[in-house]
Coordinates of C-alpha atoms in Angstrom, one line a residue:
M1 CA 14.6 -25.2 -11.2
K2 CA 16.4 -22.5 -13.2
P3 CA 17.0 -19.0 -12.0
S4 CA 16.2 -16.1 -14.4
K5 CA 17.8 -12.7 -14.9
P6 CA 16.6 -10.0 -12.4
N7 CA 13.1 -9.1 -13.0
N8 CA 12.4 -5.5 -14.3
I9 CA 8.6 -5.7 -13.9
T10 CA 7.1 -3.4 -11.2
L11 CA 3.9 -5.0 -9.9
T12 CA 0.7 -3.1 -9.3
H13 CA -0.2 -2.3 -5.7
I14 CA -1.2 -5.6 -4.0
L15 CA -4.7 -5.3 -2.4
R16 CA -6.0 -6.8 0.9
P17 CA -7.7 -10.2 0.5
H18 CA -11.4 -10.4 -0.1
I19 CA -12.0 -13.8 -1.6
A20 CA -12.7 -16.2 1.3
V21 CA -12.8 -19.4 -0.8
M22 CA -9.3 -18.8 -2.2
I23 CA -7.9 -18.1 1.2
I24 CA -9.4 -21.4 2.6
L25 CA -8.0 -23.4 -0.3
L26 CA -4.5 -22.0 0.0
W27 CA -4.3 -22.3 3.8
F28 CA -5.3 -25.9 3.8
G29 CA -2.9 -26.8 1.0
M30 CA -5.6 -27.5 -1.6
S31 CA -3.8 -25.7 -4.4
P32 CA -6.1 -25.6 -7.5
A33 CA -4.8 -26.2 -10.9
V34 CA -3.2 -23.1 -12.4
S35 CA -5.2 -23.4 -15.6
A36 CA -8.5 -23.3 -13.7
V37 CA -7.8 -20.2 -11.6
H38 CA -8.5 -16.6 -12.5
P39 CA -6.4 -14.9 -9.8
T40 CA -6.8 -11.3 -8.6
A41 CA -4.6 -9.0 -6.5
A42 CA -6.3 -10.3 -3.4
S43 CA -5.4 -14.0 -4.2
I44 CA -1.8 -12.8 -4.7
D45 CA -1.8 -11.4 -1.2
S46 CA -3.3 -14.6 0.1
I47 CA -0.7 -16.8 -1.5
L48 CA 2.1 -14.6 -0.1
Q49 CA 0.7 -15.2 3.4
C50 CA 0.6 -18.9 2.7
I51 CA 4.3 -18.8 1.7
D52 CA 5.2 -17.0 4.9
K53 CA 3.4 -19.7 6.9
A54 CA 5.1 -22.5 4.9
I55 CA 8.5 -21.0 5.5
S56 CA 7.8 -20.9 9.3
V57 CA 7.1 -24.7 9.3
S58 CA 9.6 -25.6 6.5
D59 CA 11.5 -27.8 9.0
Q60 CA 8.6 -30.2 9.1
Y61 CA 8.6 -30.6 5.3
V62 CA 12.4 -31.2 5.4
Q63 CA 11.9 -33.8 8.2
K64 CA 9.3 -35.7 6.1
K65 CA 11.7 -35.7 3.1
K66 CA 14.5 -37.2 5.4
E67 CA 12.1 -39.8 6.6
R68 CA 11.3 -40.9 3.1
I69 CA 15.0 -41.0 2.2
A70 CA 15.8 -43.1 5.3
Y71 CA 13.0 -45.6 4.4
L72 CA 14.3 -45.9 0.9
K73 CA 17.8 -46.5 2.1
S74 CA 16.7 -49.3 4.4
R75 CA 14.9 -51.0 1.6
A76 CA 17.8 -50.5 -0.8
D77 CA 20.2 -52.2 1.7
Q78 CA 17.8 -55.2 1.9
A79 CA 17.3 -55.6 -1.8
E80 CA 18.3 -59.0 -3.0
T81 CA 18.3 -58.6 -6.8
L82 CA 20.2 -56.2 -9.0
S83 CA 17.0 -54.9 -10.6
A84 CA 15.4 -54.2 -7.2
K85 CA 18.5 -52.5 -6.0
Y86 CA 18.6 -50.4 -9.2
E87 CA 15.0 -49.3 -8.8
L88 CA 15.4 -48.3 -5.1
T89 CA 18.7 -46.5 -5.8
Y90 CA 17.1 -44.6 -8.6
Q91 CA 14.3 -43.6 -6.3
L92 CA 16.9 -42.3 -3.8
Y93 CA 18.4 -40.2 -6.7
A94 CA 14.9 -38.8 -7.5
E95 CA 14.4 -37.9 -3.8
Y96 CA 17.8 -36.2 -3.6
L97 CA 17.5 -34.5 -7.0
P98 CA 15.9 -31.3 -5.7
F99 CA 17.2 -31.8 -2.1
V100 CA 21.0 -32.3 -2.1
N101 CA 22.8 -32.3 -5.4
D102 CA 26.0 -34.1 -4.3
S103 CA 23.9 -37.0 -2.9
A104 CA 21.8 -37.1 -6.1
I105 CA 25.0 -37.5 -8.1
Y106 CA 26.3 -40.1 -5.8
Y107 CA 23.2 -42.3 -6.2
L108 CA 23.2 -41.8 -10.0
E109 CA 26.8 -43.1 -10.1
R110 CA 25.7 -46.2 -8.1
C111 CA 22.8 -46.6 -10.5
S112 CA 25.2 -46.6 -13.4
D113 CA 27.4 -49.2 -11.7
I114 CA 24.5 -51.5 -11.0
A115 CA 23.3 -51.1 -14.7
L116 CA 26.8 -52.2 -15.9
Q117 CA 26.6 -55.2 -13.5
M118 CA 23.3 -56.0 -15.1
G119 CA 24.9 -55.8 -18.6
D120 CA 22.7 -52.8 -19.6
D121 CA 25.1 -50.3 -21.2
S122 CA 22.2 -48.1 -22.4
K123 CA 20.8 -47.7 -19.0
A124 CA 24.2 -47.0 -17.6
G125 CA 24.7 -44.3 -20.2
G126 CA 21.3 -42.8 -19.3
C127 CA 22.4 -42.5 -15.7
L128 CA 25.6 -40.8 -16.7
S129 CA 23.6 -38.4 -18.8
L130 CA 21.5 -37.5 -15.7
T131 CA 24.7 -37.1 -13.7
A132 CA 25.8 -34.5 -16.3
L133 CA 22.4 -32.8 -16.0
C134 CA 22.9 -32.6 -12.2
C135 CA 26.3 -30.9 -12.7
S136 CA 25.0 -28.3 -15.2
N137 CA 22.0 -27.6 -12.9
A138 CA 24.5 -26.7 -10.1
G139 CA 26.7 -24.6 -12.5
M140 CA 29.4 -27.2 -12.9
Y141 CA 29.6 -26.9 -16.7
V142 CA 33.1 -28.2 -17.1
E143 CA 32.3 -31.4 -15.2
S144 CA 29.1 -31.8 -17.1
E145 CA 30.8 -31.6 -20.5
A146 CA 33.5 -34.0 -19.3
I147 CA 30.9 -36.6 -18.3
L148 CA 29.0 -36.3 -21.6
K149 CA 32.2 -36.9 -23.5
T150 CA 32.6 -40.3 -21.8
I151 CA 29.3 -41.5 -23.1
N152 CA 29.0 -43.2 -26.5
P153 CA 25.5 -42.4 -27.8
E154 CA 25.7 -45.3 -30.3
K155 CA 25.3 -47.6 -27.3
L156 CA 22.2 -45.9 -26.1
H157 CA 18.6 -46.4 -27.3
G158 CA 15.1 -45.3 -26.4
I159 CA 14.7 -43.1 -23.3
D160 CA 18.4 -43.3 -22.4
L161 CA 19.4 -41.7 -25.7
G162 CA 16.7 -39.1 -25.1
L163 CA 18.2 -38.3 -21.7
Y164 CA 21.7 -38.0 -23.3
Y165 CA 20.3 -35.5 -25.9
Y166 CA 18.4 -33.6 -23.2
A167 CA 21.4 -33.3 -21.0
S168 CA 23.5 -32.1 -23.9
G169 CA 20.8 -29.5 -24.8
H170 CA 20.5 -28.4 -21.2
I171 CA 24.2 -27.5 -20.8
S172 CA 24.1 -25.6 -24.2
S173 CA 21.0 -23.7 -23.0
E174 CA 22.8 -22.8 -19.8
L175 CA 25.8 -21.5 -21.6
A176 CA 23.5 -19.6 -24.0
Y177 CA 21.7 -18.0 -21.0
Y178 CA 24.7 -17.0 -18.9
G179 CA 27.3 -16.4 -21.6
K180 CA 28.9 -13.0 -22.0
F181 CA 29.5 -12.9 -25.8
E182 CA 26.4 -12.5 -28.0
N183 CA 27.8 -14.5 -31.0
M184 CA 28.6 -17.5 -28.7
R185 CA 25.3 -17.3 -27.0
R186 CA 23.5 -17.6 -30.3
Q187 CA 25.6 -20.6 -31.2
Y188 CA 24.8 -22.3 -27.9
A189 CA 21.1 -21.5 -28.3
E190 CA 21.0 -23.1 -31.8
T191 CA 22.9 -26.1 -30.4
S192 CA 20.5 -26.5 -27.5
T193 CA 17.5 -26.3 -29.9
N194 CA 18.9 -29.1 -32.0
Y195 CA 19.5 -31.3 -29.0
F196 CA 16.0 -30.7 -27.6
L197 CA 14.4 -31.6 -30.9
L198 CA 16.4 -34.8 -31.0
A199 CA 15.5 -35.6 -27.3
Q200 CA 11.8 -35.2 -28.1
N201 CA 12.1 -38.1 -30.6
Y202 CA 13.3 -40.5 -28.0
L203 CA 11.8 -39.4 -24.7
P204 CA 8.3 -40.9 -24.1
V205 CA 5.3 -38.6 -24.6
G206 CA 4.3 -37.4 -21.1
H207 CA 7.8 -37.7 -19.6
K208 CA 8.9 -34.7 -17.6
Y209 CA 11.9 -34.0 -19.8
H210 CA 9.8 -34.5 -22.9
N211 CA 7.4 -31.8 -21.7
Q212 CA 10.3 -29.6 -20.7
C213 CA 11.7 -29.9 -24.2
R214 CA 8.4 -28.8 -25.8
E215 CA 8.1 -25.9 -23.3
M216 CA 11.6 -24.6 -23.8
L217 CA 11.4 -24.9 -27.6
A218 CA 8.2 -22.9 -27.6
Q219 CA 9.8 -20.2 -25.3
G220 CA 12.8 -20.2 -27.5
R221 CA 10.6 -19.3 -30.5
K222 CA 8.9 -16.7 -28.3
D223 CA 5.6 -18.4 -28.8
F224 CA 4.5 -18.0 -25.2
R225 CA 0.8 -18.7 -25.9
Q226 CA 1.9 -22.1 -27.3
A227 CA 4.1 -22.6 -24.3
L228 CA 1.0 -22.0 -22.0
A229 CA -1.0 -24.5 -24.0
I230 CA 1.8 -27.1 -23.5
S231 CA 1.9 -26.4 -19.8
N232 CA -2.0 -26.7 -19.7
E233 CA -1.7 -30.2 -21.3
W234 CA 1.2 -31.1 -18.9
L235 CA -0.9 -30.1 -15.9
H236 CA -3.6 -32.7 -16.6
N237 CA -1.1 -35.5 -15.7
V238 CA 0.5 -33.8 -12.7
K239 CA -0.7 -33.9 -9.1
P240 CA -1.4 -30.3 -7.8
G241 CA 1.2 -29.2 -5.2
S242 CA 3.8 -31.7 -6.3
A243 CA 7.4 -30.9 -7.2
E244 CA 6.6 -31.2 -10.9
Y245 CA 3.6 -29.0 -10.4
A246 CA 6.1 -26.4 -9.0
L247 CA 8.2 -26.7 -12.1
I248 CA 5.2 -26.2 -14.4
S249 CA 4.1 -23.2 -12.5
Y250 CA 7.6 -21.7 -12.8
Y251 CA 7.5 -22.1 -16.6
R252 CA 4.1 -20.5 -16.6
Y253 CA 5.5 -17.5 -14.7
F254 CA 8.0 -16.8 -17.5
D255 CA 5.2 -17.2 -20.1
Y256 CA 2.9 -14.8 -18.4
K257 CA 5.8 -12.4 -17.7
A258 CA 6.5 -12.3 -21.5
L259 CA 2.8 -11.8 -22.3
G260 CA 2.6 -8.9 -19.8
D261 CA 0.0 -10.4 -17.5
S262 CA 1.4 -9.4 -14.1
I263 CA -1.4 -10.9 -12.0
Q264 CA -1.2 -14.4 -13.6
M265 CA 2.6 -14.1 -13.6
M266 CA 2.8 -13.4 -9.8
Y267 CA 0.2 -16.0 -9.0
S268 CA 2.0 -18.8 -11.0
L269 CA 5.3 -17.8 -9.3
G270 CA 3.6 -17.9 -5.9
E271 CA 2.2 -21.4 -6.6
S272 CA 5.7 -22.6 -7.6
V273 CA 7.3 -21.1 -4.5
L274 CA 4.6 -22.7 -2.2
A275 CA 5.0 -26.1 -3.9
D276 CA 8.8 -26.0 -3.6
I277 CA 8.7 -25.3 0.1
R278 CA 6.1 -28.0 0.8
N279 CA 8.1 -30.6 -1.1
A280 CA 11.4 -29.6 0.6
V281 CA 12.9 -28.5 -2.7
M282 CA 16.3 -26.9 -2.0
D283 CA 17.0 -25.8 -5.6
Q284 CA 14.6 -22.8 -5.5
G285 CA 14.8 -20.6 -8.6
S286 CA 11.2 -19.5 -8.0
M287 CA 11.9 -18.1 -4.5
W288 CA 14.8 -16.1 -5.9
E289 CA 12.5 -14.6 -8.6
M290 CA 9.9 -13.8 -5.9
A291 CA 12.4 -12.0 -3.7
N292 CA 13.5 -9.9 -6.7
L293 CA 9.9 -9.0 -7.6
L294 CA 9.1 -8.0 -4.0
M295 CA 12.3 -6.0 -3.8
A296 CA 11.3 -4.1 -7.0
N297 CA 7.8 -3.5 -5.5
G298 CA 9.3 -2.0 -2.3
D299 CA 8.5 -4.9 0.0
V300 CA 12.0 -5.0 1.4
D301 CA 11.3 -6.9 4.6
R302 CA 9.5 -9.8 2.9
S303 CA 12.1 -9.9 0.2
Y304 CA 14.9 -10.2 2.8
R305 CA 13.1 -13.1 4.5
Y306 CA 12.7 -14.9 1.3
I307 CA 16.2 -14.4 0.0
C308 CA 17.7 -15.6 3.3
F309 CA 15.5 -18.7 3.2
T310 CA 16.5 -19.5 -0.4
S311 CA 20.1 -18.8 0.5
D312 CA 20.0 -21.4 3.2
C313 CA 18.3 -23.8 0.8
A314 CA 20.9 -23.2 -1.9
D315 CA 23.7 -23.8 0.5
R316 CA 22.1 -27.1 1.6
F317 CA 21.5 -28.1 -2.1
G318 CA 25.1 -27.3 -3.1
S319 CA 24.5 -24.9 -6.0
R320 CA 27.4 -22.5 -6.6
Q321 CA 25.4 -20.9 -9.4
R322 CA 22.4 -20.1 -7.2
L323 CA 24.5 -18.6 -4.5
S324 CA 26.2 -16.3 -7.0
Y325 CA 22.8 -14.9 -7.9
I326 CA 21.6 -14.5 -4.3
S327 CA 24.6 -12.4 -3.1
P328 CA 23.8 -9.3 -5.3
L329 CA 20.2 -9.2 -4.0
L330 CA 21.4 -9.5 -0.4
S331 CA 23.8 -6.7 -1.0
R332 CA 21.0 -4.4 -2.4
I333 CA 18.8 -5.2 0.6
A334 CA 21.6 -4.4 2.9
Q335 CA 22.1 -1.1 1.2
V336 CA 18.4 -0.2 1.6
Y337 CA 18.6 -1.0 5.3
K338 CA 21.8 1.0 5.7
A339 CA 20.2 4.0 3.8
K340 CA 17.2 3.8 6.2
E341 CA 19.5 3.8 9.2
E342 CA 21.5 6.7 7.9
R343 CA 18.4 8.8 7.2
S344 CA 17.2 8.1 10.8
N345 CA 20.5 9.1 12.3
R346 CA 20.7 12.2 10.2
S347 CA 17.3 13.3 11.2
L348 CA 18.1 12.8 14.9
R349 CA 21.3 14.8 14.6
Y350 CA 19.5 17.7 12.9
T351 CA 16.9 17.7 15.6
I352 CA 19.4 17.8 18.4
T353 CA 21.5 20.5 16.7
A354 CA 18.4 22.7 16.1
I355 CA 17.2 22.4 19.7
S356 CA 20.7 23.1 21.1
I357 CA 21.6 26.1 18.9
L358 CA 18.4 28.0 18.1
S359 CA 17.1 30.6 20.5
L360 CA 13.7 32.1 20.6
L361 CA 14.7 35.4 19.0
L362 CA 16.6 33.7 16.2
L363 CA 13.6 31.3 15.7
I364 CA 11.3 34.4 15.4
A365 CA 13.7 36.0 12.9
L366 CA 14.0 32.8 10.9
V367 CA 10.3 32.3 10.8
Y368 CA 9.8 35.9 9.5
V369 CA 12.4 35.5 6.8
H370 CA 11.1 32.1 5.9
R371 CA 7.6 33.5 5.6
K372 CA 8.7 36.2 3.3
R373 CA 10.6 33.8 1.2
N374 CA 7.7 31.5 0.9
Q375 CA 5.5 34.4 -0.2
L376 CA 8.0 35.3 -2.9
A377 CA 8.3 31.6 -4.0
I378 CA 4.5 31.3 -4.2
T379 CA 4.4 34.4 -6.3
R380 CA 7.0 33.1 -8.6
D381 CA 5.2 29.7 -8.8
H382 CA 1.9 31.4 -9.7
L383 CA 3.7 33.4 -12.4
A384 CA 5.4 30.3 -13.8
L385 CA 2.1 28.4 -13.6
S386 CA 0.3 31.2 -15.5
N387 CA 3.0 31.2 -18.2
N388 CA 2.8 27.5 -18.5
Q389 CA -1.0 27.6 -18.8
L390 CA -0.7 30.3 -21.5
Q391 CA 1.8 28.2 -23.5
D392 CA -0.4 25.2 -23.2
T393 CA -3.4 27.2 -24.4
N394 CA -1.4 28.5 -27.4
A395 CA -0.3 25.0 -28.2
Q396 CA -3.8 23.7 -28.0
L397 CA -5.1 26.5 -30.3
S398 CA -2.4 25.8 -32.8
S399 CA -3.2 22.1 -32.8
L400 CA -7.0 22.9 -33.2
N401 CA -6.2 25.2 -36.1
N402 CA -4.2 22.5 -37.8
Q403 CA -7.0 20.0 -37.2
L404 CA -9.6 22.4 -38.6
S405 CA -7.5 23.1 -41.7
S406 CA -7.1 19.4 -42.3
L407 CA -10.8 18.8 -41.8
N408 CA -11.7 21.6 -44.2
S409 CA -9.4 20.1 -46.8
Q410 CA -11.0 16.7 -46.3
L411 CA -14.5 18.1 -46.5
S412 CA -13.7 20.0 -49.7
E413 CA -12.4 16.8 -51.2
A414 CA -15.4 14.9 -50.1
N415 CA -17.8 17.5 -51.5
R416 CA -16.0 17.5 -54.8
V417 CA -16.2 13.7 -55.1
K418 CA -19.8 13.8 -54.0
D419 CA -20.9 16.4 -56.5
E420 CA -19.2 14.6 -59.4
Y421 CA -20.7 11.2 -58.5
V422 CA -24.1 12.5 -57.7
G423 CA -24.3 14.1 -61.1
R424 CA -23.2 10.9 -62.9
F425 CA -25.5 8.8 -60.7
L426 CA -28.6 10.9 -61.7
S427 CA -27.5 10.8 -65.3
L428 CA -27.1 7.0 -65.2
C429 CA -30.5 6.6 -63.4
S430 CA -32.2 8.5 -66.2
I431 CA -30.5 6.4 -68.9
Y432 CA -31.5 3.1 -67.1
I433 CA -35.1 4.3 -66.7
D434 CA -35.3 4.9 -70.5
R435 CA -33.8 1.5 -71.2
L436 CA -36.1 -0.3 -68.8
E437 CA -39.0 1.4 -70.6
D438 CA -37.7 0.3 -73.9
I439 CA -37.4 -3.3 -72.6
R440 CA -40.9 -3.1 -71.2
K441 CA -42.3 -2.1 -74.6
K442 CA -40.4 -5.0 -76.3
V443 CA -41.8 -7.5 -73.8
I444 CA -45.4 -6.2 -74.2
K445 CA -45.1 -6.4 -78.0
R446 CA -43.8 -10.0 -77.9
V447 CA -46.4 -11.1 -75.5
K448 CA -49.2 -9.6 -77.6
N449 CA -47.8 -11.3 -80.7
R450 CA -47.3 -14.6 -78.8
Q451 CA -43.6 -14.5 -79.6
Y452 CA -42.7 -16.4 -76.5
A453 CA -39.5 -17.9 -77.9
E454 CA -38.2 -14.5 -78.8
L455 CA -39.2 -13.3 -75.3
V456 CA -37.3 -16.1 -73.6
E457 CA -34.3 -15.4 -75.8
L458 CA -34.5 -11.7 -75.0
T459 CA -34.5 -12.4 -71.2
R460 CA -32.0 -15.3 -71.3
S461 CA -29.2 -13.5 -73.1
S462 CA -26.5 -12.0 -70.8
E463 CA -25.4 -9.6 -73.6
F464 CA -27.6 -6.9 -72.2
T465 CA -26.3 -7.3 -68.6
N466 CA -22.7 -7.4 -69.8
K467 CA -23.2 -4.4 -71.9
E468 CA -24.8 -2.5 -69.0
S469 CA -22.0 -3.6 -66.6
N470 CA -19.3 -2.5 -69.1
E471 CA -21.0 0.8 -69.6
L472 CA -21.2 1.2 -65.8
Y473 CA -17.5 0.5 -65.3
A474 CA -16.7 2.8 -68.2
N475 CA -18.6 5.6 -66.6
F476 CA -17.0 4.9 -63.2
D477 CA -13.5 4.8 -64.8
T478 CA -14.1 8.1 -66.6
A479 CA -15.5 9.9 -63.5
F480 CA -12.8 8.6 -61.3
L481 CA -10.0 9.5 -63.6
Q482 CA -11.5 13.0 -64.0
L483 CA -11.4 13.4 -60.2
F484 CA -8.0 11.8 -59.7
P485 CA -6.1 12.1 -63.0
T486 CA -2.8 11.0 -61.5
F487 CA -4.2 8.1 -59.5
V488 CA -2.6 5.3 -61.6
A489 CA 0.8 6.9 -61.5
D490 CA 0.6 7.6 -57.8
F491 CA -0.7 4.1 -57.2
N492 CA 2.2 2.5 -59.0
A493 CA 4.6 4.7 -57.1
L494 CA 3.5 2.8 -54.0
L495 CA 4.5 -0.5 -55.6
K496 CA 7.9 -2.1 -56.3
P497 CA 8.9 -1.8 -60.0
D498 CA 8.3 -5.5 -60.8
N499 CA 4.8 -5.3 -59.3
R500 CA 3.5 -2.1 -61.0
I501 CA 0.3 -2.4 -63.1
T502 CA 0.0 -1.2 -66.7
Q503 CA -3.2 0.8 -67.5
P504 CA -5.1 -0.6 -70.5
D505 CA -5.6 2.9 -71.9
N506 CA -5.8 6.4 -70.5
N507 CA -9.5 6.3 -69.8
T508 CA -10.0 2.7 -68.6
L509 CA -9.0 1.0 -65.3
N510 CA -8.3 -2.7 -65.0
T511 CA -9.7 -4.8 -62.2
P512 CA -6.9 -4.5 -59.6
I513 CA -6.7 -0.7 -60.1
R514 CA -10.5 -0.4 -60.0
I515 CA -10.6 -2.3 -56.7
F516 CA -8.2 0.2 -55.1
A517 CA -10.1 3.1 -56.8
L518 CA -13.1 2.0 -54.8
I519 CA -11.0 1.9 -51.6
R520 CA -9.8 5.4 -52.4
L521 CA -13.5 6.4 -52.5
G522 CA -14.0 5.0 -49.0
I523 CA -15.4 1.5 -49.9
S524 CA -13.1 -0.8 -48.0
D525 CA -15.4 -3.8 -47.4
S526 CA -14.4 -6.7 -49.7
S527 CA -18.0 -7.9 -49.9
K528 CA -19.3 -4.5 -51.2
I529 CA -16.4 -4.3 -53.7
A530 CA -17.2 -7.9 -54.9
E531 CA -20.9 -7.0 -55.3
F532 CA -20.1 -3.9 -57.4
L533 CA -17.5 -5.6 -59.6
H534 CA -19.5 -8.9 -59.8
Y535 CA -16.7 -11.0 -58.4
S536 CA -16.5 -13.4 -55.4
V537 CA -15.3 -12.1 -52.1
N538 CA -12.3 -14.5 -52.2
T539 CA -11.3 -13.1 -55.6
I540 CA -11.4 -9.6 -54.2
Y541 CA -9.4 -10.6 -51.1
N542 CA -6.8 -12.4 -53.3
Y543 CA -6.4 -9.3 -55.5
R544 CA -5.9 -7.1 -52.5
A545 CA -3.4 -9.4 -50.9
N546 CA -1.4 -9.9 -54.1
I547 CA -1.2 -6.1 -54.7
K548 CA -0.1 -5.4 -51.0
N549 CA 2.6 -8.1 -51.2
G550 CA 4.3 -5.9 -53.8
A551 CA 4.1 -2.8 -51.8
V552 CA 7.1 -0.5 -51.1
G553 CA 7.6 -0.5 -47.3
D554 CA 5.1 -1.9 -44.8
R555 CA 2.3 -3.7 -46.5
T556 CA -0.1 -3.0 -43.6
E557 CA 0.1 0.7 -44.4
F558 CA -0.5 0.3 -48.1
E559 CA -4.3 0.9 -48.2
D560 CA -4.0 3.9 -45.9
K561 CA -1.5 5.4 -48.4
V562 CA -3.9 4.7 -51.2
K563 CA -6.7 6.5 -49.4
K564 CA -4.6 9.6 -49.3
I565 CA -3.8 9.8 -53.0
G566 CA -4.9 13.1 -54.5
M567 CA -5.4 14.7 -51.1
P568 CA -4.0 18.2 -50.7

């Protein structure tokens, strides 16, 4: 696994456990899938206890790992065919991969030799690519690049070519992560992205490195929710508690960390740490992260135990890179312990000196002086507190006055708009009542005269509706421009020069301006605007979107600025 930079997140206070089911599952090694768990602070405490227990029996997990390796070695020695010897040697590499890096490299080299004996240049190149990957995982970047240069990608195909691109992308991502110069880090990051995209095309779907490519590409785009979705899909094909499960949980830790979910973040990291210990994984980036988090949270003793454990593991694995990141944390922990010891010694010295030097009379005198000084200090504190309270009160009154002034201005504006539109509304209602009466008389006359064709023609024609709509819009435009005579100019000032709207004439608004005139009056719902203007909701939405795309500055603030046009 990969280490990360020191964690700057301070966790919330961890509570005592209260979920019995979670405790039972964790203690008996039945780790549930991450995607199905909704952890709490109590479950975090439980998983930390499980980690403590797993560390205490970690030798048993290491012994099981050694037994599996010994069994595979005996089978490899007895293999009669090259293909069988290759498969067993490759299994030995897979067992050593998270356990002892030098041994993993050794068995990969043997795999490459066997593949050459079998006449499979592609498979031999794939093994060399994995060897380069082992080197870059351990911080041996020069060696990794040298190995990759010896490989001819034109002789590779299928998964072997995918492994070559993945190993190339991995070393570039390492250099991008740990590099010191920003411009070079960006170049390495772009290179690694290109290699990972190529690797995806050749690695089989569901392959561990194929999933890692997808995960790292999503994280590189900072699309952490997509990264979580990828890890959820990945989890379906992975056995809970396995070494690959630990890797997925580690990636999920970074995703939740970026999303600010501290509980899920800590739980995923704990699952990764626990699975690493139980699988005898010596390359423990998750344990290093956990020690940093605990140190930041003030749990120095547990952090010290964890960092010592992962230091021993890193030494066994043979990762110079991991050890370089462990040393600073050990130094910080040592400083904390040293500071505690110095405070204890200092307190003891003060106590002994006070007992040796002070006499009863001097003590009485000091107490008297101390009491007087305390009284004076209390008086000063009370005075300062009173002054602060007075300043706070004045500030609050000033703020309230400003708010009241603003509210009065808004109320005055609202009353002005209301009075104008109420008058026009009553006038229009009176006009429409007269017109309805006129239509009623025409209808009665045609019915009496049995002029049904004329009656149908009268009701079918849309001329009347169009006329009334145009008259309504004309009244609206006139009233609005009387209330806000500079609206069109102020509205265009909010738009870029190429996107400004020309007014048909001084007393008429066109459709886009009329839409934002309604928004200025407080009608922001697209469906209500569409109903008033007799357009579809999609048409109104498109008008609003097109206008905002031409806004000067942030388009999300455009409508708020329109609502303030004409305000004092």
